[in-house]
XYZ file of C-alpha atoms in Angstrom:
538
model
C -9.546 -3.542 -13.006
C -10.493 -0.225 -11.474
C -9.123 1.061 -8.221
C -12.648 1.839 -7.214
C -13.154 -1.840 -6.526
C -12.368 -2.255 -2.825
C -11.419 -5.860 -3.326
C -8.451 -4.859 -5.464
C -6.887 -2.437 -3.001
C -4.437 -4.441 -0.900
C -4.210 -1.925 1.888
C -7.708 -0.532 2.087
C -8.178 -1.622 5.675
C -4.997 0.041 6.862
C -4.483 3.310 8.605
C -2.472 5.620 6.381
C 0.159 6.278 9.027
C 3.325 4.421 8.254
C 4.286 3.787 11.896
C 1.344 1.429 12.423
C 1.452 -0.247 9.018
C 2.642 -3.818 9.280
C 5.706 -4.685 7.272
C 6.328 -7.989 5.469
C 8.234 -9.247 8.483
C 5.020 -9.140 10.502
C 6.356 -6.421 12.770
C 5.464 -2.778 12.900
C 7.361 -1.011 10.138
C 7.664 2.171 12.153
C 10.748 3.256 14.000
C 10.966 2.469 17.684
C 11.016 6.193 18.305
C 7.594 6.472 16.722
C 5.933 3.788 18.856
C 4.859 6.135 21.711
C 3.086 8.410 19.240
C 1.364 5.430 17.669
C 0.207 4.099 21.017
C -1.207 7.479 21.971
C -3.106 7.587 18.707
C -4.476 4.103 19.264
C -5.503 5.016 22.796
C -7.316 8.096 21.500
C -5.116 10.682 23.213
C -4.923 12.753 20.025
C -8.556 13.271 19.116
C -8.013 14.880 15.682
C -5.806 11.981 14.607
C -8.387 9.515 15.902
C -11.035 11.218 13.782
C -8.750 11.106 10.756
C -8.157 7.413 11.354
C -11.894 6.735 11.418
C -12.491 8.728 8.217
C -9.589 6.937 6.543
C -10.981 3.533 7.476
C -14.322 4.559 5.965
C -12.665 5.734 2.759
C -10.782 2.452 2.558
C -14.054 0.545 2.339
C -14.816 2.466 -0.864
C -11.552 1.486 -2.522
C -9.617 4.679 -1.835
C -5.933 4.044 -1.201
C -5.110 4.491 2.481
C -1.532 3.198 2.589
C 1.045 5.662 3.866
C 4.757 5.739 3.101
C 5.712 2.411 4.688
C 7.372 -0.060 2.294
C 4.969 -2.193 0.285
C 5.624 -5.834 1.286
C 6.786 -8.126 -1.505
C 3.617 -10.224 -1.261
C 1.517 -7.152 -2.051
C 3.608 -6.092 -5.047
C 1.671 -8.312 -7.434
C 0.690 -6.014 -10.318
C 1.989 -7.457 -13.607
C 0.465 -5.100 -16.151
C 3.836 -3.711 -17.161
C 2.352 -1.583 -19.926
C 1.177 0.694 -17.121
C 4.808 1.726 -16.617
C 4.708 3.022 -20.191
C 1.317 4.706 -20.175
C 1.632 6.498 -16.832
C 4.599 8.478 -18.197
C 3.394 8.643 -21.783
C 0.153 10.285 -20.614
C 1.911 12.518 -18.082
C 4.108 13.945 -20.861
C 1.887 13.754 -23.938
C -0.003 16.884 -22.977
C -0.060 20.637 -23.310
C 2.412 21.222 -20.446
C 5.172 19.373 -22.320
C 3.997 21.165 -25.477
C 4.464 24.433 -23.557
C 8.023 23.503 -22.597
C 8.833 23.171 -26.299
C 7.407 26.631 -27.033
C 9.959 28.208 -24.675
C 12.731 27.894 -27.273
C 11.192 30.192 -29.893
C 8.951 32.264 -27.587
C 11.348 32.974 -24.712
C 14.858 32.389 -26.118
C 14.142 33.539 -29.717
C 15.436 30.314 -31.285
C 14.543 29.243 -34.798
C 12.527 26.084 -35.307
C 15.456 24.024 -36.631
C 17.737 24.995 -33.770
C 15.028 24.388 -31.155
C 14.154 20.939 -32.523
C 17.810 19.884 -32.712
C 18.266 20.792 -29.045
C 15.039 18.996 -28.116
C 16.045 15.709 -29.761
C 19.511 15.644 -28.153
C 18.338 16.585 -24.677
C 15.326 14.244 -24.667
C 17.346 11.247 -25.883
C 19.895 11.692 -23.099
C 17.953 12.996 -20.118
C 14.948 10.655 -20.397
C 17.369 7.928 -19.329
C 17.455 9.278 -15.760
C 13.774 9.168 -14.710
C 13.509 5.765 -16.429
C 16.393 4.500 -14.296
C 14.777 5.841 -11.123
C 11.487 4.112 -11.993
C 13.156 0.720 -11.458
C 13.454 1.415 -7.695
C 9.668 1.300 -7.229
C 8.928 -2.339 -8.150
C 12.273 -3.633 -6.883
C 12.146 -2.086 -3.414
C 8.501 -1.088 -2.853
C 9.687 2.265 -1.494
C 8.432 5.757 -2.235
C 11.133 7.980 -3.734
C 11.643 10.147 -0.662
C 11.785 7.110 1.625
C 14.288 5.403 -0.658
C 16.455 8.526 -0.501
C 17.073 7.785 3.210
C 19.462 5.018 2.129
C 21.870 7.695 0.895
C 20.743 10.894 2.617
C 20.080 9.302 6.007
C 16.925 9.682 8.088
C 17.428 13.351 8.943
C 19.276 14.373 5.794
C 16.373 13.100 3.656
C 14.230 15.851 5.136
C 15.955 18.263 2.737
C 14.896 16.612 -0.556
C 11.471 15.811 0.943
C 10.788 19.489 1.673
C 12.185 20.563 -1.696
C 10.026 17.979 -3.441
C 6.914 19.252 -1.681
C 7.539 22.740 -3.060
C 8.572 21.415 -6.472
C 5.463 19.295 -6.907
C 3.301 22.214 -5.896
C 5.134 24.388 -8.413
C 4.414 21.905 -11.175
C 0.772 21.749 -10.174
C 0.581 25.515 -10.445
C 2.023 25.417 -13.977
C -0.366 22.654 -15.030
C -3.399 24.494 -13.736
C -2.355 27.791 -15.331
C -2.040 26.125 -18.724
C -5.280 24.206 -18.274
C -7.121 27.343 -17.200
C -5.815 29.315 -20.154
C -6.798 26.529 -22.537
C -10.357 26.332 -21.251
C -10.684 30.110 -21.249
C -9.616 30.275 -24.901
C -12.761 28.512 -26.169
C -15.329 30.940 -24.797
C -15.597 34.596 -23.836
C -17.732 33.477 -20.894
C -14.743 31.690 -19.351
C -11.614 33.275 -17.926
C -8.307 31.891 -16.646
C -9.536 31.893 -13.054
C -12.556 29.698 -13.681
C -10.504 27.383 -15.886
C -7.876 26.984 -13.169
C -10.567 26.080 -10.620
C -12.061 23.446 -12.949
C -8.666 21.831 -13.675
C -7.798 21.846 -9.986
C -11.014 20.068 -9.026
C -10.642 17.400 -11.732
C -7.031 16.757 -10.630
C -8.159 16.436 -7.023
C -10.785 13.837 -7.978
C -8.289 11.689 -9.887
C -5.607 11.824 -7.197
C -7.928 11.244 -4.264
C -8.619 7.606 -5.167
C -4.935 6.744 -5.167
C -2.455 4.538 -6.967
C -4.623 2.066 -8.892
C -7.218 4.542 -10.094
C -4.416 6.866 -11.156
C -2.846 4.118 -13.278
C -6.209 3.332 -14.860
C -6.775 7.001 -15.681
C -3.304 7.389 -17.177
C -3.921 4.420 -19.483
C -6.600 6.420 -21.358
C -5.803 10.086 -20.672
C -3.377 10.321 -23.610
C -6.037 9.623 -26.254
C -7.591 13.125 -26.643
C -4.156 14.734 -26.678
C -2.882 12.490 -29.451
C -6.021 13.192 -31.505
C -5.648 16.935 -30.931
C -1.961 16.955 -31.869
C -2.661 14.993 -35.074
C -5.435 17.450 -35.953
C -3.090 20.382 -35.281
C -0.456 18.887 -37.576
C -2.997 18.287 -40.330
C -4.393 21.822 -40.105
C -1.120 23.634 -39.560
C 1.219 21.741 -41.875
C 1.216 24.379 -44.692
C 2.196 27.145 -42.265
C 4.747 24.950 -40.476
C 6.323 23.966 -43.778
C 6.530 27.583 -44.969
C 8.054 28.680 -41.659
C 11.112 26.499 -42.251
C 12.347 29.036 -44.799
C 11.771 32.152 -42.729
C 15.165 33.716 -41.879
C 16.023 33.784 -38.189
C 18.971 35.297 -36.290
C 21.889 33.033 -35.523
C 21.327 31.451 -32.080
C 23.581 32.639 -29.290
C 25.375 30.098 -27.074
C 23.522 31.526 -24.091
C 20.117 30.911 -25.712
C 21.049 27.374 -26.774
C 22.398 26.352 -23.365
C 19.574 28.039 -21.454
C 16.866 26.332 -23.515
C 18.692 23.013 -23.154
C 18.830 23.547 -19.381
C 15.116 24.291 -19.250
C 14.347 21.071 -21.140
C 16.716 19.084 -18.937
C 15.134 20.570 -15.813
C 11.646 19.586 -16.931
C 12.789 15.971 -17.410
C 14.996 15.695 -14.318
C 12.127 16.934 -12.169
C 10.446 13.543 -12.666
C 13.338 11.685 -10.982
C 12.155 12.343 -7.386
C 8.742 10.843 -8.194
C 8.983 8.029 -10.776
C 9.605 5.292 -8.135
C 6.230 6.106 -6.541
C 4.288 4.658 -9.495
C 5.769 1.167 -9.426
C 5.553 0.284 -5.742
C 2.636 -2.143 -6.270
C 4.156 -3.711 -9.386
C 5.847 -7.081 -9.096
C 9.618 -7.144 -8.597
C 9.722 -10.295 -10.752
C 10.238 -8.310 -13.973
C 13.805 -7.568 -14.975
C 15.197 -4.111 -14.345
C 15.797 -3.796 -18.078
C 12.142 -4.406 -18.886
C 10.929 -1.800 -16.395
C 13.532 0.657 -17.664
C 12.623 0.229 -21.334
C 8.881 0.637 -20.751
C 9.473 3.813 -18.770
C 12.115 5.239 -21.098
C 9.925 4.799 -24.162
C 6.980 6.377 -22.366
C 9.053 9.433 -21.517
C 10.957 9.664 -24.801
C 8.130 9.247 -27.305
C 5.841 11.685 -25.495
C 8.543 14.252 -24.719
C 10.058 14.441 -28.200
C 6.628 14.623 -29.825
C 5.156 17.308 -27.564
C 8.362 19.366 -27.292
C 8.852 19.366 -31.056
C 5.256 20.346 -31.786
C 5.437 23.133 -29.221
C 8.613 24.539 -30.764
C 7.261 24.286 -34.322
C 3.952 26.024 -33.637
C 5.474 28.721 -31.403
C 8.076 29.541 -34.058
C 5.413 29.826 -36.762
C 2.854 31.751 -34.684
C 4.240 35.273 -35.305
C 3.772 34.735 -39.065
C 0.189 33.422 -38.782
C -2.170 36.157 -37.507
C -4.862 33.777 -36.242
C -2.318 31.762 -34.247
C -0.542 34.834 -32.882
C -3.846 36.323 -31.749
C -4.605 33.176 -29.771
C -1.022 33.014 -28.517
C -1.472 36.568 -27.224
C 2.104 37.520 -28.070
C 3.597 34.427 -26.411
C 1.563 34.506 -23.202
C -1.186 31.884 -23.745
C -0.268 28.407 -24.913
C -3.898 27.320 -24.650
C -4.867 30.163 -26.933
C -2.264 29.035 -29.480
C -3.685 25.518 -29.458
C -7.229 26.792 -29.963
C -6.043 29.222 -32.653
C -4.634 26.310 -34.650
C -7.824 24.243 -34.227
C -10.249 27.111 -34.975
C -10.728 26.203 -38.693
C -12.632 23.021 -37.742
C -15.192 25.024 -35.772
C -17.088 23.191 -33.052
C -14.872 20.125 -33.309
C -11.876 22.340 -32.648
C -13.510 23.688 -29.495
C -14.346 20.151 -28.439
C -10.741 18.999 -28.868
C -9.442 22.042 -27.010
C -11.700 21.308 -24.061
C -10.636 17.652 -24.045
C -6.959 18.630 -24.065
C -7.562 20.980 -21.125
C -9.493 18.367 -19.170
C -6.748 15.794 -19.740
C -4.169 17.984 -18.005
C -4.820 16.049 -14.766
C -2.751 13.302 -16.442
C 0.241 15.426 -15.382
C -1.389 16.921 -12.277
C -2.427 13.619 -10.673
C 1.048 12.027 -10.317
C 2.403 15.364 -9.141
C -0.251 15.836 -6.474
C 0.132 12.215 -5.356
C 3.886 12.631 -4.861
C 3.283 15.935 -3.085
C 1.347 14.005 -0.441
C 3.882 11.184 -0.009
C 6.789 13.650 0.115
C 4.996 15.668 2.801
C 4.522 12.501 4.846
C 8.245 11.701 4.556
C 9.354 15.022 6.063
C 8.888 13.838 9.665
C 7.334 10.930 11.568
C 4.552 13.182 12.836
C 3.564 14.094 9.286
C 3.288 10.412 8.404
C 0.509 10.074 10.989
C -1.708 12.289 8.856
C -3.443 10.431 5.988
C -2.446 11.010 2.377
C -5.805 12.462 1.396
C -5.425 15.321 3.888
C -2.291 16.524 2.128
C -4.072 16.347 -1.191
C -6.719 18.716 0.159
C -3.979 21.028 1.459
C -2.339 21.014 -1.960
C -5.633 21.897 -3.601
C -6.208 24.763 -1.169
C -2.820 26.310 -1.972
C -2.856 25.479 -5.671
C -5.843 27.447 -6.945
C -5.135 30.933 -5.518
C -1.401 30.799 -6.347
C -2.093 29.592 -9.906
C -4.530 32.449 -10.441
C -1.817 34.945 -9.446
C 0.942 33.173 -11.437
C -1.150 33.152 -14.628
C -0.597 36.898 -15.014
C 3.072 36.379 -15.975
C 3.040 32.886 -17.434
C 6.410 32.488 -19.130
C 8.401 34.176 -16.379
C 6.671 31.931 -13.839
C 7.150 28.868 -16.060
C 10.882 29.243 -16.667
C 11.650 30.224 -13.058
C 9.843 27.212 -11.566
C 11.308 24.714 -14.033
C 14.844 25.993 -13.549
C 14.756 26.036 -9.746
C 13.327 22.503 -9.682
C 16.023 21.410 -12.099
C 18.827 22.819 -9.958
C 18.103 20.733 -6.892
C 16.794 17.709 -8.827
C 20.079 17.388 -10.722
C 22.135 17.294 -7.514
C 19.649 14.923 -5.856
C 19.671 12.551 -8.836
C 23.477 12.445 -8.952
C 23.692 11.494 -5.270
C 21.114 8.681 -5.584
C 22.806 7.338 -8.720
C 26.289 7.286 -7.199
C 25.044 5.586 -4.037
C 23.236 2.876 -5.977
C 25.854 2.205 -8.639
C 29.051 2.691 -6.654
C 28.275 1.804 -3.051
C 25.367 -0.646 -3.396
C 26.776 -2.304 -6.518
C 23.566 -1.713 -8.497
C 21.893 -4.400 -6.383
C 18.329 -4.484 -5.060
C 18.877 -7.334 -2.589
C 17.991 -7.153 1.092
C 21.702 -6.999 1.855
C 22.129 -3.908 -0.333
C 18.902 -2.278 0.872
C 17.804 -3.573 4.296
C 14.215 -2.342 3.912
C 13.243 -2.991 7.530
C 15.579 -0.183 8.625
C 13.740 2.438 6.521
C 12.428 4.332 9.564
C 15.261 3.784 12.063
C 17.750 6.638 12.041
C 20.607 4.761 13.751
C 20.474 1.912 11.202
C 20.480 4.190 8.162
C 23.491 6.067 6.748
C 24.440 9.257 8.589
C 23.602 11.317 5.518
C 26.452 13.794 6.106
C 28.169 13.003 2.751
C 24.889 13.522 0.845
C 24.119 16.834 2.569
C 27.685 18.124 2.041
C 27.699 17.003 -1.609
C 24.313 18.607 -2.183
C 25.439 21.982 -0.871
C 28.727 21.727 -2.757
C 26.790 21.079 -5.964
C 24.354 23.871 -5.243
C 27.176 26.268 -4.378
C 29.049 25.397 -7.557
C 26.032 26.012 -9.790
C 25.187 29.481 -8.456
C 27.725 31.313 -10.690
C 26.224 29.506 -13.705
C 22.600 30.456 -12.961
C 20.671 32.746 -15.291
C 17.262 33.765 -13.998
C 15.148 36.888 -14.062
C 15.892 37.406 -10.378
C 19.606 36.473 -10.495
C 22.317 36.051 -13.115
C 25.625 34.510 -11.998
C 28.998 35.927 -13.048
C 29.763 33.049 -15.429
C 26.330 33.324 -17.050
C 26.907 37.075 -17.470
C 29.885 36.298 -19.674
C 27.521 34.715 -22.193
C 27.476 31.043 -21.189
C 23.732 30.951 -20.561
C 22.238 28.867 -17.782
C 24.490 25.841 -17.180
C 23.592 25.370 -13.527
C 21.803 22.053 -14.026
C 24.831 20.354 -15.579
C 27.340 21.818 -13.104
C 25.197 20.847 -10.112
C 24.853 17.255 -11.340
C 28.576 16.730 -11.952
C 29.853 18.460 -8.820
C 27.307 16.826 -6.487
C 27.995 13.365 -7.931
C 31.777 13.701 -7.692
C 31.686 15.193 -4.208
C 29.353 12.485 -2.970
C 31.611 9.738 -4.315
C 34.554 11.237 -2.404
C 32.720 12.030 0.839
C 30.860 8.710 0.986
C 34.086 6.842 0.171
C 35.845 8.612 3.034
C 32.967 7.777 5.368
C 33.130 4.120 4.360
C 36.907 4.084 4.855
C 36.589 5.711 8.283
C 33.892 3.278 9.401
C 35.930 0.332 8.122
C 39.062 1.522 9.907
C 37.197 2.098 13.144
C 35.582 -1.324 12.955
C 38.944 -2.934 12.284
C 40.494 -1.130 15.271
C 37.606 -2.220 17.475
C 38.014 -5.856 16.440
C 41.760 -5.659 16.994
C 41.261 -4.235 20.481
C 38.780 -6.970 21.346
C 41.148 -9.623 20.042
C 44.020 -8.139 22.056
C 41.906 -8.085 25.217
C 40.938 -11.692 24.612
C 44.573 -12.763 24.377
C 45.413 -10.935 27.608
C 42.627 -12.768 29.411
């Protein structure tokens, strides 16, 4: 059923602002501190917000999602098409962006095809477990990822990952649009990267604007042209790929191996701060294992396939003149794809265009999470509807992507690595909180959802912030980027920052949060003892 049907959108008559969205308890789900702002909005004191509210109500009548970041009540989490949890991530990864990540091994780190594929298989098998685990939070709690993070980071501490996620999602959008623009430009001399980027940006905006249900419908079919194109590429390029296996390559250096592995890990970990967002309307009745398996298979099958193909074709391109011409000496992944499909003439052009136009399968979830993360930064931001942030994202996206396209691989690796650094520390903190301190439970006792917007009822967040900065500080010596190489990386270790940040942040959080729990328990015990002593005296 399409999201365009207004009867299927459970919150179409709601104002997008979370403070005035009613929770499942029947009370306003906003914090008490937000009530004055809400009342002023309702009374029309803030004219721009009143206008936005009216426009949002109108959009809701046409089936466009208008829900903000407030928890989705259990009675509204009724979606039982669990295959959507597979296809949303299968489509988001079975595309040319994931293909491009695979090309980094041979094109940027000079790895041979066998070495690159071995690294891909190991990293994908292990790291796809993490975003799949995070996806379980969506149906079970009905919370957006950045709102759920408040149960470990605290109300104010969660501002840090929310801001970082806003920039990260925008960075991913830029990469997607660059690749899409290059791919479209490769099929005709009348097109250039700039026009292609504009076209991809507009298509992504259209898909994201409708919201959650339309996005899931789109993702259920967006993978089809990419699968057809990849099969065609394999059929056409198999002789060259087979011959390339026997081409001698230099022995890989530890730095190249670890750096490529870190880039792959970063690209996968970057999904962790967003996977919960795409299960918030799905029923919590399904077992956690079922949700996890659907999501894991969606990530794993698509990632291994696209990464492997990218590595194989990039490694062979220098030995195939037609491919290398399209690849433009490792600067245009879209050109490489078209170069491989050129022998089938018009059908090859058609497939190339379809692959480019399906890039919104990765852009749409990213742009959607950009908007919800922006709303989670502060209560005032949550008063602005989701669709406004989507328009802001679009306005920033196109000009920056046009500039970034000039140095694609440098831009690509830098953005992926920086996202991976903070995502690894963030993921470790969320995992430790859930597994160690909330006993891997999704009950109301473990996660009192009604406190989601009340700072004094949420954790302080000090342990999370300290652990995050400890993890980030520890990884700096292990960084290896164009703009900075740490002392450990200089010794030949390559970029190990992602792994160091994950381990250090997780361990530090376990210690700091344990100390906080011990302190709170001791203080509570002393308070009870004092009260008991006073009672005896009376």
